[in-house]
Coordinates of C-alpha atoms and ligand atoms in Angstrom, one line a residue:
X1 CA -8.4 -34.1 31.2
X2 CA -9.0 -32.9 27.6
X3 CA -5.9 -33.8 25.2
X4 CA -4.0 -30.7 24.3
X5 CA -4.4 -30.6 20.1
X6 CA -1.6 -29.8 17.7
X7 CA -0.7 -26.3 17.3
X8 CA -1.2 -24.3 13.7
X9 CA 0.6 -21.2 14.2
X10 CA 0.1 -18.7 11.2
X11 CA 3.0 -16.0 11.3
X12 CA 1.0 -12.8 9.3
X13 CA -2.6 -12.9 8.5
X14 CA -2.5 -11.1 4.6
X15 CA -3.7 -13.1 1.8
X16 CA -1.7 -16.6 1.9
X17 CA -2.0 -16.3 5.8
X18 CA -6.0 -15.3 6.0
X19 CA -6.9 -17.9 3.3
X20 CA -4.7 -20.4 4.8
X21 CA -6.8 -19.9 8.3
X22 CA -10.2 -19.3 6.1
X23 CA -9.6 -23.0 4.7
X24 CA -7.9 -24.7 7.9
X25 CA -11.5 -23.4 9.7
X26 CA -13.7 -25.2 7.6
X27 CA -11.6 -28.3 7.3
X28 CA -10.8 -28.8 10.9
X29 CA -13.1 -30.0 13.5
X30 CA -12.4 -27.7 16.4
X31 CA -11.2 -30.7 18.6
X32 CA -8.7 -31.3 15.3
X33 CA -6.0 -28.0 16.3
X34 CA -5.8 -25.4 17.7
X35 CA -5.3 -22.1 15.4
X36 CA -3.1 -19.2 15.8
X37 CA -2.6 -16.1 13.8
X38 CA 0.3 -14.1 14.8
X39 CA -0.4 -10.4 13.0
X40 CA 0.2 -6.7 13.9
X41 CA -2.6 -5.8 12.6
X42 CA -6.2 -7.3 13.3
X43 CA -7.0 -6.7 10.1
X44 CA -6.3 -8.1 6.4
X45 CA -5.1 -5.2 4.2
X46 CA -6.5 -5.5 0.3
X47 CA -3.7 -3.5 -0.6
X48 CA -4.7 -3.5 -4.6
X49 CA -6.9 -0.8 -3.5
X50 CA -4.1 1.5 -1.1
X51 CA -3.8 3.3 -4.4
X52 CA -7.7 4.1 -4.1
X53 CA -7.3 5.2 -0.4
X54 CA -4.1 7.6 -1.4
X55 CA -6.4 9.3 -3.6
X56 CA -9.6 9.5 -1.5
X57 CA -11.6 7.2 -3.7
X58 CA -12.2 4.6 -0.7
X59 CA -12.1 5.0 2.8
X60 CA -9.1 2.8 4.1
X61 CA -11.5 1.0 6.4
X62 CA -13.3 -0.1 3.8
X63 CA -10.1 -2.1 2.2
X64 CA -9.6 -3.4 6.2
X65 CA -11.3 -7.1 6.3
X66 CA -11.6 -7.7 10.1
X67 CA -9.5 -10.8 10.8
X68 CA -11.5 -11.6 14.0
X69 CA -14.8 -11.5 12.5
X70 CA -14.0 -13.8 9.6
X71 CA -11.6 -15.7 11.5
X72 CA -14.0 -16.7 14.6
X73 CA -12.0 -20.0 15.6
X74 CA -8.2 -18.3 15.4
X75 CA -6.7 -17.2 18.1
X76 CA -5.0 -13.3 17.3
X77 CA -1.8 -12.1 18.7
X78 CA -1.6 -9.0 18.0
X79 CA 2.4 -8.3 16.9
X80 CA 5.4 -9.2 15.4
X81 CA 7.4 -12.5 14.9
X82 CA 11.0 -11.7 15.3
X83 CA 12.8 -14.9 15.5
X84 CA 11.9 -18.5 15.1
X85 CA 13.1 -21.3 16.7
X86 CA 13.1 -24.2 14.4
X87 CA 14.4 -26.8 16.8
X88 CA 12.3 -25.9 20.0
X89 CA 9.0 -25.2 17.3
X90 CA 8.4 -21.6 19.1
X91 CA 8.3 -18.0 18.2
X92 CA 9.5 -14.7 20.0
X93 CA 6.5 -12.3 19.2
X94 CA 7.2 -8.8 19.8
X95 CA 4.3 -7.3 21.5
X96 CA 3.1 -3.7 21.5
X97 CA 2.3 -1.4 24.6
X98 CA -1.4 0.5 24.8
X99 CA 0.7 3.5 23.0
X100 CA 1.9 1.3 20.0
X101 CA 5.7 0.8 21.2
X102 CA 7.2 -2.3 21.4
X103 CA 6.1 -3.9 24.5
X104 CA 8.1 -7.3 25.6
X105 CA 8.1 -10.6 24.2
X106 CA 6.1 -13.5 24.4
X107 CA 7.1 -17.5 23.4
X108 CA 5.0 -19.6 21.5
X109 CA 4.6 -22.7 20.6
X110 CA 3.8 -24.6 17.5
X111 CA 3.6 -28.2 16.0
X112 CA 2.5 -26.7 12.9
X113 CA 4.4 -23.6 11.3
X114 CA 2.8 -21.5 8.6
X115 CA 5.2 -18.6 7.1
X116 CA 3.4 -15.9 5.1
X117 CA 4.9 -13.0 6.3
X118 CA 4.7 -11.1 2.6
X119 CA 7.0 -8.5 1.6
X120 CA 8.3 -4.9 1.9
X121 CA 8.7 -2.4 -0.5
X122 CA 11.9 -3.3 -2.6
X123 CA 15.1 -0.4 -0.9
X124 CA 18.3 -0.1 -2.3
X125 CA 21.4 1.6 -0.5
X126 CA 20.9 5.0 -2.4
X127 CA 21.5 7.9 0.0
X128 CA 18.2 9.5 1.1
X129 CA 16.1 7.1 0.2
X130 CA 15.6 5.6 3.6
X131 CA 15.1 9.2 5.0
X132 CA 12.9 10.5 2.3
X133 CA 11.0 7.9 0.2
X134 CA 7.7 6.7 0.8
X135 CA 6.0 3.9 0.1
X136 CA 2.7 2.4 -0.8
X137 CA 2.7 -0.7 1.2
X138 CA 0.0 0.4 4.1
X139 CA -2.5 1.9 4.4
X140 CA -0.5 4.5 7.2
X141 CA 1.7 4.9 3.8
X142 CA -1.3 5.6 1.4
X143 CA -2.6 8.5 4.4
X144 CA 0.2 10.1 4.6
X145 CA 0.5 10.7 0.9
X146 CA -2.5 12.1 0.5
X147 CA -2.4 14.6 3.3
X148 CA 1.7 15.2 2.0
X149 CA 0.3 16.3 -1.4
X150 CA -2.7 18.0 0.1
X151 CA 0.0 20.2 2.1
X152 CA 1.9 20.8 -0.4
X153 CA -0.8 22.4 -2.4
X154 CA -1.2 24.4 0.6
X155 CA 2.1 25.6 1.3
X156 CA 3.1 26.4 -2.4
X157 CA -0.2 28.7 -2.4
X158 CA 1.2 30.5 0.7
X159 CA 3.9 31.2 -0.9
X160 CA 4.6 35.2 -0.9
X161 CA 3.9 36.5 -4.2
X162 CA 8.2 37.5 -4.6
X163 CA 10.7 36.7 -7.2
X164 CA 12.5 35.5 -3.8
X165 CA 10.0 33.0 -3.0
X166 CA 9.1 31.9 -7.0
X167 CA 12.1 29.0 -6.8
X168 CA 10.7 27.3 -3.8
X169 CA 7.5 26.3 -5.8
X170 CA 8.6 24.0 -8.1
X171 CA 9.9 21.8 -4.9
X172 CA 6.5 21.9 -3.8
X173 CA 4.2 21.3 -6.7
X174 CA 6.4 18.4 -8.3
X175 CA 5.5 14.5 -7.5
X176 CA 8.3 11.9 -8.3
X177 CA 7.2 8.7 -8.6
X178 CA 10.3 5.6 -9.3
X179 CA 8.7 2.2 -10.4
X180 CA 6.7 1.8 -13.6
X181 CA 5.2 -1.5 -12.8
X182 CA 1.5 -1.6 -11.2
X183 CA 2.4 -0.2 -8.2
X184 CA 4.0 3.1 -9.1
X185 CA 1.9 3.1 -12.3
X186 CA -1.2 3.0 -10.6
X187 CA -0.3 5.7 -8.0
X188 CA 1.1 8.2 -10.0
X189 CA -1.7 8.1 -12.9
X190 CA -4.5 8.2 -9.7
X191 CA -3.2 10.8 -7.6
X192 CA -2.5 12.4 -10.9
X193 CA -6.0 12.3 -11.5
X194 CA -7.7 13.3 -8.8
X195 CA -5.2 16.5 -7.9
X196 CA -5.8 17.5 -11.1
X197 CA -9.8 17.7 -10.6
X198 CA -9.3 19.2 -7.3
X199 CA -6.0 21.5 -8.0
X200 CA -8.2 24.9 -9.2
X201 CA -9.3 24.9 -5.7
X202 CA -6.5 26.7 -4.5
X203 CA -6.6 30.6 -5.2
X204 CA -3.1 31.3 -6.3
X205 CA -2.6 27.6 -8.4
X206 CA -3.7 26.1 -12.0
X207 CA -3.7 22.3 -11.9
X208 CA -0.9 22.2 -14.6
X209 CA 1.2 23.3 -12.5
X210 CA 1.4 20.5 -10.6
X211 CA 4.4 18.8 -12.3
X212 CA 4.7 14.6 -12.3
X213 CA 7.4 12.5 -13.5
X214 CA 7.7 8.7 -13.4
X215 CA 10.7 7.0 -13.6
X216 CA 12.5 3.7 -14.2
X217 CA 15.7 1.6 -14.8
X218 CA 13.6 -0.6 -17.2
X219 CA 12.1 0.5 -20.5
X220 CA 8.6 -0.6 -20.1
X221 CA 5.5 0.1 -18.3
X222 CA 3.7 -2.4 -16.5
X223 CA 6.0 -5.2 -18.3
X224 CA 4.0 -7.6 -15.8
X225 CA 0.3 -6.6 -19.1
X226 CA 3.1 -7.1 -22.0
X227 CA 4.3 -4.5 -24.3
X228 CA 0.5 -4.1 -25.9
X229 CA -1.0 -2.6 -22.7
X230 CA 2.6 -1.3 -21.9
X231 CA 2.6 1.0 -24.7
X232 CA -1.6 2.3 -24.1
X233 CA -0.6 2.8 -20.3
X234 CA 2.2 5.0 -21.9
X235 CA -0.8 6.8 -24.0
X236 CA -2.4 7.6 -20.6
X237 CA 0.1 8.6 -19.0
X238 CA 1.4 11.6 -21.4
X239 CA -2.2 12.4 -22.8
X240 CA -2.5 13.4 -18.9
X241 CA 0.9 15.4 -19.0
X242 CA 2.9 13.3 -16.7
X243 CA 6.4 12.7 -17.9
X244 CA 7.9 9.0 -18.1
X245 CA 11.5 9.2 -17.9
X246 CA 13.0 5.3 -18.4
X247 CA 16.5 4.4 -18.2
X248 CA 16.9 6.2 -15.4
X249 CA 16.5 5.8 -11.7
X250 CA 17.5 8.1 -8.2
X251 CA 21.1 8.5 -7.7
X252 CA 20.6 10.4 -4.0
X253 CA 17.4 11.7 -2.6
X254 CA 17.3 14.9 -0.6
X255 CA 14.8 16.9 1.1
X256 CA 14.0 19.0 -1.1
X257 CA 14.9 17.3 -4.5
X258 CA 16.1 14.3 -6.0
X259 CA 19.1 13.8 -8.8
X260 CA 18.5 11.0 -11.0
X261 CA 21.3 9.0 -12.3
X262 CA 21.8 10.6 -15.7
X263 CA 22.4 14.2 -13.4
X264 CA 19.3 15.9 -13.5
X265 CA 18.5 17.6 -10.4
X266 CA 14.5 17.5 -9.9
X267 CA 13.3 19.9 -7.1
X268 CA 10.6 17.6 -4.8
X269 CA 9.5 17.2 -1.5
X270 CA 7.8 14.2 -2.6
X271 CA 9.1 10.7 -3.7
X272 CA 6.6 7.7 -3.8
X273 CA 9.3 4.7 -4.6
X274 CA 7.0 1.7 -5.8
X275 CA 10.0 -0.4 -7.3
X276 CA 9.0 -4.0 -6.2
X277 CA 9.2 -6.0 -3.4
X278 CA 11.4 -8.1 -1.6
X279 CA 10.6 -11.0 1.4
X280 CA 10.3 -9.9 4.3
X281 CA 13.1 -9.7 6.8
X282 CA 11.9 -12.8 9.0
X283 CA 13.0 -15.4 6.1
X284 CA 16.8 -14.3 6.1
X285 CA 16.7 -14.9 9.6
X286 CA 15.8 -18.9 9.4
X287 CA 19.4 -20.3 7.9
X288 CA 17.1 -21.8 5.1
X289 CA 17.4 -22.0 1.6
X290 CA 16.5 -18.6 -0.4
X291 CA 15.7 -18.0 -3.7
X292 CA 16.2 -14.0 -4.6
X293 CA 15.6 -13.5 -1.1
X294 CA 12.3 -15.6 -1.0
X295 CA 11.9 -18.6 1.2
X296 CA 12.2 -22.6 -1.0
X297 CA 9.6 -24.4 -0.8
X298 CA 8.9 -27.4 -2.9
X299 CA 5.4 -28.0 -5.1
X300 CA 3.0 -28.7 -1.5
X301 CA 4.5 -25.6 -0.2
X302 CA 6.7 -27.1 2.6
X303 CA 9.9 -25.7 3.6
X304 CA 12.8 -28.9 2.2
X305 CA 14.9 -29.6 5.3
X306 CA 12.8 -28.9 8.2
X307 CA 9.6 -30.7 9.2
X308 CA 6.5 -29.5 9.7
X309 CA 6.7 -26.1 8.4
X310 CA 5.4 -24.6 5.6
X311 CA 5.3 -21.3 3.3
X312 CA 3.9 -19.4 1.0
X313 CA 2.9 -15.5 -0.7
X314 CA 5.3 -12.8 -1.3
X315 CA 8.2 -14.8 1.0
X316 CA 8.2 -17.7 -0.6
X317 CA 9.3 -18.7 -3.9
X318 CA 7.1 -21.4 -4.9
X319 CA 7.5 -23.2 -8.3
X320 CA 5.0 -22.5 -11.3
X321 CA 4.2 -25.8 -12.2
X322 CA 2.5 -24.7 -15.3
X323 CA 5.5 -23.2 -16.6
X324 CA 8.8 -24.9 -17.9
X325 CA 11.7 -25.8 -16.0
X326 CA 14.6 -23.4 -16.9
X327 CA 14.8 -19.4 -18.0
X328 CA 13.5 -16.9 -16.0
X329 CA 16.4 -16.3 -13.4
X330 CA 14.3 -17.7 -10.6
X331 CA 17.3 -18.4 -8.3
X332 CA 15.9 -21.8 -7.7
X333 CA 19.0 -24.2 -7.5
X334 CA 16.4 -26.9 -9.5
X335 CA 15.9 -23.8 -12.4
X336 CA 12.0 -24.3 -11.6
X337 CA 10.0 -21.1 -12.4
X338 CA 8.6 -19.1 -9.3
X339 CA 5.4 -17.8 -9.4
X340 CA 4.9 -14.1 -9.3
X341 CA 4.4 -12.0 -5.6
X342 CA 0.6 -11.0 -6.6
X343 CA -2.1 -11.6 -3.8
X344 CA -3.9 -13.8 -7.2
X345 CA -0.9 -17.0 -6.5
X346 CA -1.0 -15.9 -2.1
X347 CA -4.6 -16.2 -1.9
X348 CA -4.6 -19.7 -3.6
X349 CA -1.7 -21.1 -2.3
X350 CA -2.8 -20.0 1.1
X351 CA -5.8 -22.3 0.4
X352 CA -3.7 -25.2 -0.8
X353 CA -1.3 -24.5 1.8
X354 CA -4.0 -25.5 4.3
X355 CA -5.2 -28.5 2.5
X356 CA -1.6 -30.0 3.0
X357 CA -1.3 -29.4 6.9
X358 CA -4.9 -30.8 7.3
X359 CA -3.5 -33.6 5.6
X360 CA 0.1 -33.6 8.0
X361 CA -3.1 -34.2 10.9
X362 CA -4.9 -36.9 9.3
X363 CA -7.4 -34.8 7.6
X364 CA -7.5 -35.3 3.6
X365 CA -4.6 -35.8 1.0
X366 CA -1.7 -33.3 0.1
X367 CA -2.1 -32.3 -3.4
X368 CA 0.9 -29.7 -4.8
X369 CA 0.2 -25.9 -6.0
X370 CA -0.7 -25.2 -8.9
X371 CA -2.5 -22.0 -10.5
X372 CA -2.1 -20.9 -14.0
X373 CA -2.0 -16.9 -13.9
X374 CA -5.5 -15.5 -14.6
X375 CA -3.8 -12.2 -15.7
X376 CA -3.4 -9.0 -14.3
X377 CA -5.2 -5.3 -14.1
X378 CA -4.5 -1.6 -13.5
X379 CA -6.6 1.2 -12.9
X380 CA -5.6 4.7 -13.6
X381 CA -8.1 7.2 -12.7
X382 CA -10.9 8.0 -14.6
X383 CA -12.4 5.5 -16.8
X384 CA -9.0 4.7 -17.9
X385 CA -7.5 1.0 -17.0
X386 CA -5.7 -1.7 -18.5
X387 CA -6.7 -5.7 -18.2
X388 CA -5.2 -8.9 -19.7
X389 CA -8.0 -11.5 -18.3
X390 CA -6.8 -14.9 -19.5
X391 CA -4.6 -13.9 -21.8
X392 CA -6.8 -11.1 -23.9
X393 CA -5.7 -7.6 -24.1
X394 CA -8.5 -4.7 -22.5
X395 CA -8.6 -1.3 -22.5
X396 CA -10.7 1.9 -21.7
X397 CA -14.4 1.5 -19.4
X398 CA -14.2 -2.6 -20.5
X399 CA -11.1 -2.7 -18.4
X400 CA -12.4 -0.5 -15.7
X401 CA -15.7 -2.3 -15.6
X402 CA -13.1 -5.5 -15.3
X403 CA -11.2 -4.3 -13.1
X404 CA -13.4 -2.9 -10.5
X405 CA -15.2 -6.6 -10.8
X406 CA -12.1 -8.4 -9.9
X407 CA -11.5 -6.9 -7.0
X408 CA -14.9 -6.8 -5.7
X409 CA -15.1 -10.8 -6.4
X410 CA -11.1 -10.8 -4.9
X411 CA -12.3 -8.8 -1.5
X412 CA -13.0 -11.3 1.1
X413 CA -15.6 -9.7 3.1
X414 CA -19.1 -9.2 1.7
X415 CA -19.6 -6.1 3.9
X416 CA -16.5 -4.5 2.7
X417 CA -17.5 -5.3 -0.9
X418 CA -20.5 -3.4 -0.1
X419 CA -18.6 -0.5 1.4
X420 CA -16.1 -0.1 -1.4
X421 CA -18.5 -0.2 -4.3
X422 CA -21.1 2.0 -2.0
X423 CA -17.6 4.9 -2.2
X424 CA -16.9 3.7 -5.9
X425 CA -20.5 5.2 -6.6
X426 CA -19.8 8.2 -4.7
X427 CA -16.8 9.1 -5.8
X428 CA -18.1 8.9 -9.5
X429 CA -21.4 11.2 -8.6
X430 CA -20.0 13.2 -5.9
X431 CA -17.3 16.2 -5.7
X432 CA -13.9 14.9 -4.9
X433 CA -12.8 15.2 -1.0
X434 CA -9.7 17.4 -0.4
X435 CA -9.5 17.7 3.2
X436 CA -6.5 16.4 5.2
X437 CA -6.8 15.1 8.6
X438 CA -2.8 14.9 9.2
X439 CA -3.7 12.0 11.8
X440 CA 0.2 10.6 10.5
X441 CA 3.8 11.7 11.7
X442 CA 6.3 12.2 8.6
X443 CA 8.4 9.8 10.4
X444 CA 5.4 6.9 11.1
X445 CA 5.0 7.2 7.6
X446 CA 8.4 6.0 6.7
X447 CA 9.2 2.7 4.8
X448 CA 11.0 1.3 7.9
X449 CA 8.8 2.3 10.2
X450 CA 5.7 1.8 8.6
X451 CA 6.5 -1.7 7.0
X452 CA 8.6 -2.5 9.7
X453 CA 10.6 -3.4 7.4
X454 CA 13.8 -4.0 9.6
X455 CA 13.3 -6.7 12.1
X456 CA 15.1 -5.5 16.1
X457 CA 17.3 -7.4 17.9
X458 CA 16.9 -10.3 19.1
X459 CA 16.1 -9.4 23.5
X460 CA 19.0 -10.8 25.9
Ligands
LIG501 C1 -0.5 -1.0 -3.8 C2 -0.4 -2.1 -4.5 C3 -1.2 -2.7 -5.6 C4 -1.1 -4.0 -5.8 N1 -2.1 -5.1 -6.5 C5 -2.3 -6.0 -6.9 C6 -3.0 -6.4 -8.1 O1 -3.4 -5.7 -8.7 N2 -3.1 -7.6 -8.5 C7 -2.8 -8.7 -7.6 O2 -2.5 -10.1 -7.5 N3 -1.6 -8.2 -6.4 C8 -1.4 -7.1 -6.6 N4 -0.8 -6.5 -5.3 C9 0.1 -7.4 -4.8 C10 -0.2 -8.2 -3.9 O3 -1.6 -7.2 -2.7 C11 0.9 -9.1 -2.9 O4 1.2 -10.1 -3.8 C12 0.1 -9.8 -1.8 O5 -0.6 -9.0 -0.6 C13 1.1 -10.9 -1.2 O6 0.0 -11.7 0.2 P1 0.7 -12.7 1.6 O7 0.0 -13.1 2.2 O8 2.3 -13.1 1.1 O9 1.5 -11.2 1.7 P2 0.6 -9.7 2.8 O10 -0.8 -9.8 1.9 O11 1.5 -8.9 2.8 O12 0.6 -10.4 4.3 C14 1.8 -10.2 4.8 C15 1.1 -10.3 6.3 O13 1.9 -10.5 7.3 C16 2.1 -9.4 8.1 N5 3.7 -9.4 8.7 C17 4.7 -9.6 8.2 N6 6.2 -9.4 8.6 C18 5.1 -10.5 9.6 C19 6.2 -10.8 11.1 N7 7.3 -11.0 11.5 N8 5.2 -11.5 12.2 C20 3.7 -11.1 11.8 N9 3.2 -10.5 11.0 C21 3.9 -10.3 9.9 C22 2.0 -8.2 7.0 O14 1.9 -7.3 8.5 C23 0.7 -8.5 6.7 O15 -0.1 -8.7 7.3 C24 -0.3 -5.0 -5.0 C25 0.4 -4.7 -3.8 C26 0.1 -3.6 -3.7 C27 1.4 -2.8 -2.4

């Protein structure tokens, strides 16, 4: 009888989990280990291009990379890990039924466990936020946002032309985005660019009737790119008529308005929430040391104190070996700074982690994770972008070319790269599309549902 193979189970098929499995498939002979992935979808989502999907530049399927095609040797289970038993070496997997609803739990054993469940949109205890804010982290949310904005234009346009109805227009035609980091800034800049170009197609709306607000409690825009490029981004936003309100945030949110912390009441039915991320709620259930909510790992991406468990990506507090100890308030007890939650790091950590898992199975040698940040890019729509490759500040058309080149190189699959490049070509040469498919129900697009940001209670 064939000897059972050690089972490597990966939780989460995003950047870190996907690249870990891709490397393990290459490094390990088929009889060296059984590879299992638990992920709620059968694709890796290339989330940096979600703003392009929301703005209709790129088709949603083109940023979804088929895990079955790219990981032929991995057994995939479509579901959510709801609990991890570190002593029995099992995980509980919540499965879906045919209607996509929770459909029972399955227990899966492991000999090596890789935790890469990523992050969820960071929410705060702000009244009304859970019911009325929309994140930009999943395809569901990006598609909903696009249809929702078109619906608002339809409804504003359909309002009777009477003085009694006039006050209802602003709430339909105002978009509030919270979070001036790269996610919030990219989404508001790209949506504004797209909607401004098509708003004249409605008979009674002028493009300038749509009001855009970007707000953040901090005092800079895109701090990830430094003050110089932050100022350039600010100029682009202001030139487009986007009101940037810094030093304030949302105090309460309701269906037809938000109230800011400075007392301003903004009538709106569109609240986009891009105020950072927090680690997947799964890591909080493990009873292991966390640093600012992320799972503490050592420089080889092992989880200290438990055998044969590794973690990486947004869910893990990975020490940044390229920076001096102390100073960045990482929350780690050893004072080591941690790597930021970016795809750039998650992808490389996944590959590094695979090397170390393979070493634990007797193939190759383990090594610490070390990667010097290559810089960030931000696409602001049209021909505007800001980028900082290798510490050099670049703006305008050149930054746009760098941004797109970076995304095409980072997208894991050749066919996806070609499709995305073709989408960009069509977007640049054909009139923008503005049809609504209205496939997503509003409640499915809430952060808690779309991102499963609250784990179901354990069964039994
Ligand atoms: C709009 C946007 C723009 C961005 N732009 C950039 C950029 O330009 N450059 C950059 O470097 N980074 C960017 N990022 C950040 C980048 O996408 C993340 O840092 C990266 O995805 C993290 O990789 P990960 O593998 O840790 O998590 P993810 O890629 O999020 O993957 C986690 C996976 O685990 C799954 N999962 C979660 N919980 C469970 C569970 N309990 N059981 C099973 N599976 C689970 C999730 O469904 C997902 O498939 C952007 C993010 C967003 C949202």
